[in-house]
């Protein structure tokens, strides 16, 4: 019995995603309608399938670090950087992908 348990645990090993993996999977996840851009400068989960939440978490952490760096270097508020980044991300989102407006997910 312990051998069976060990083999089933090995066959369902969890794949640990890093930022590079998240970046590689971002485009396909957005194209599949799993992730979308929000006005606050961060990714949001449109459909919680697959590894969408993990992709969003890792990329949002990297974005937050970059926004904090920009805010500090330019002596402006973090919220202002987030708002500017969100506006730019919404504008750059291709037609057919999701954006969030007024708290609702819409296809652009």
CSV table of C-alpha atoms in Angstrom, one decimal:
chain,number,residue,atom,x,y,z
A,1,UNK,CA,0.0,0.0,0.0
A,2,UNK,CA,2.7,2.6,0.8
A,3,UNK,CA,4.3,1.9,-2.6
A,4,UNK,CA,1.0,2.6,-4.3
A,5,UNK,CA,0.6,5.9,-2.4
A,6,UNK,CA,4.1,7.0,-3.2
A,7,UNK,CA,3.7,6.3,-6.9
A,8,UNK,CA,0.4,8.2,-7.1
A,9,UNK,CA,2.0,11.2,-5.3
A,10,UNK,CA,4.9,11.1,-7.8
A,11,UNK,CA,2.5,11.0,-10.8
A,12,UNK,CA,0.6,14.1,-9.5
A,13,UNK,CA,3.7,16.1,-8.6
A,14,UNK,CA,2.9,19.8,-8.6
A,15,UNK,CA,4.8,21.8,-11.2
A,16,UNK,CA,6.3,24.9,-9.6
A,17,UNK,CA,6.0,27.9,-11.9
A,18,UNK,CA,8.5,30.8,-11.9
A,19,UNK,CA,8.2,34.2,-13.4
A,20,UNK,CA,9.8,33.1,-16.7
A,21,UNK,CA,7.1,30.3,-17.0
A,22,UNK,CA,4.4,32.8,-16.2
A,23,UNK,CA,5.7,35.2,-18.8
A,24,UNK,CA,5.7,32.4,-21.4
A,25,UNK,CA,2.2,31.5,-20.5
A,26,UNK,CA,0.7,35.0,-20.3
A,27,UNK,CA,-0.1,35.4,-24.0
A,28,UNK,CA,-1.9,32.1,-24.4
A,29,UNK,CA,-3.8,32.6,-21.1
A,30,UNK,CA,-5.0,36.1,-22.2
A,31,UNK,CA,-5.9,34.8,-25.7
A,32,UNK,CA,-7.8,31.9,-24.1
A,33,UNK,CA,-9.8,34.4,-22.0
A,34,UNK,CA,-8.4,33.3,-18.7
A,35,UNK,CA,-6.7,36.6,-17.8
A,36,UNK,CA,-7.4,40.2,-18.5
A,37,UNK,CA,-6.0,43.7,-17.8
A,38,UNK,CA,-7.4,45.9,-15.1
A,39,UNK,CA,-7.4,49.7,-14.7
A,40,UNK,CA,-5.2,49.4,-11.6
A,41,UNK,CA,-2.3,48.1,-13.7
A,42,UNK,CA,-2.5,44.5,-12.7
A,43,UNK,CA,-3.8,41.3,-14.3
A,44,UNK,CA,-7.0,39.9,-13.1
A,45,UNK,CA,-8.4,36.3,-13.4
A,46,UNK,CA,-11.3,36.2,-15.7
A,47,UNK,CA,-11.8,32.4,-15.6
A,48,UNK,CA,-10.1,30.5,-12.8
A,49,UNK,CA,-8.9,27.6,-14.9
A,50,UNK,CA,-5.5,25.9,-15.1
A,51,UNK,CA,-2.7,28.0,-13.8
A,52,UNK,CA,-4.3,31.3,-14.5
A,53,UNK,CA,-4.2,32.5,-10.9
A,54,UNK,CA,-0.6,31.6,-10.5
A,55,UNK,CA,0.4,33.4,-13.7
A,56,UNK,CA,-1.4,36.5,-12.5
A,57,UNK,CA,0.1,36.3,-9.1
A,58,UNK,CA,3.7,36.0,-10.3
A,59,UNK,CA,3.4,38.7,-13.0
A,60,UNK,CA,1.5,41.1,-10.6
A,61,UNK,CA,4.3,40.7,-8.1
A,62,UNK,CA,6.9,41.7,-10.7
A,63,UNK,CA,4.7,44.6,-11.9
A,64,UNK,CA,4.3,45.8,-8.3
A,65,UNK,CA,8.0,45.8,-7.8
A,66,UNK,CA,8.6,47.7,-11.0
A,67,UNK,CA,5.8,50.2,-10.2
A,68,UNK,CA,7.4,50.8,-6.8
A,69,UNK,CA,10.8,51.4,-8.4
A,70,UNK,CA,9.3,53.9,-10.8
A,71,UNK,CA,7.4,55.7,-8.1
A,72,UNK,CA,10.5,56.0,-5.9
A,73,UNK,CA,12.8,57.1,-8.8
A,74,UNK,CA,10.3,59.7,-10.0
A,75,UNK,CA,9.1,60.8,-6.5
A,76,UNK,CA,5.5,60.1,-7.3
A,77,UNK,CA,2.8,58.0,-5.6
A,78,UNK,CA,2.6,54.3,-6.3
A,79,UNK,CA,-1.2,54.7,-7.0
A,80,UNK,CA,-0.3,57.2,-9.8
A,81,UNK,CA,2.1,54.7,-11.4
A,82,UNK,CA,-0.5,51.9,-11.2
A,83,UNK,CA,-3.2,54.1,-12.8
A,84,UNK,CA,-0.9,55.2,-15.6
A,85,UNK,CA,0.2,51.6,-16.2
A,86,UNK,CA,-3.4,50.4,-16.1
A,87,UNK,CA,-4.5,53.0,-18.7
A,88,UNK,CA,-1.7,52.0,-21.0
A,89,UNK,CA,-2.4,48.2,-20.6
A,90,UNK,CA,-6.1,48.7,-21.4
A,91,UNK,CA,-5.2,50.7,-24.5
A,92,UNK,CA,-2.7,48.1,-25.7
A,93,UNK,CA,-4.9,45.1,-25.1
A,94,UNK,CA,-5.8,43.5,-28.5
A,95,UNK,CA,-9.3,43.2,-29.7
A,96,UNK,CA,-10.9,40.0,-28.5
A,97,UNK,CA,-9.1,39.9,-25.1
A,98,UNK,CA,-10.5,40.9,-21.8
A,99,UNK,CA,-10.3,44.2,-20.0
A,100,UNK,CA,-12.0,45.2,-16.8
A,101,UNK,CA,-14.2,48.4,-16.8
A,102,UNK,CA,-16.3,49.5,-13.9
A,103,UNK,CA,-15.7,46.2,-12.2
A,104,UNK,CA,-16.9,44.0,-15.1
A,105,UNK,CA,-15.0,41.9,-17.5
A,106,UNK,CA,-15.6,42.9,-21.2
A,107,UNK,CA,-14.0,41.7,-24.4
A,108,UNK,CA,-12.3,44.6,-26.1
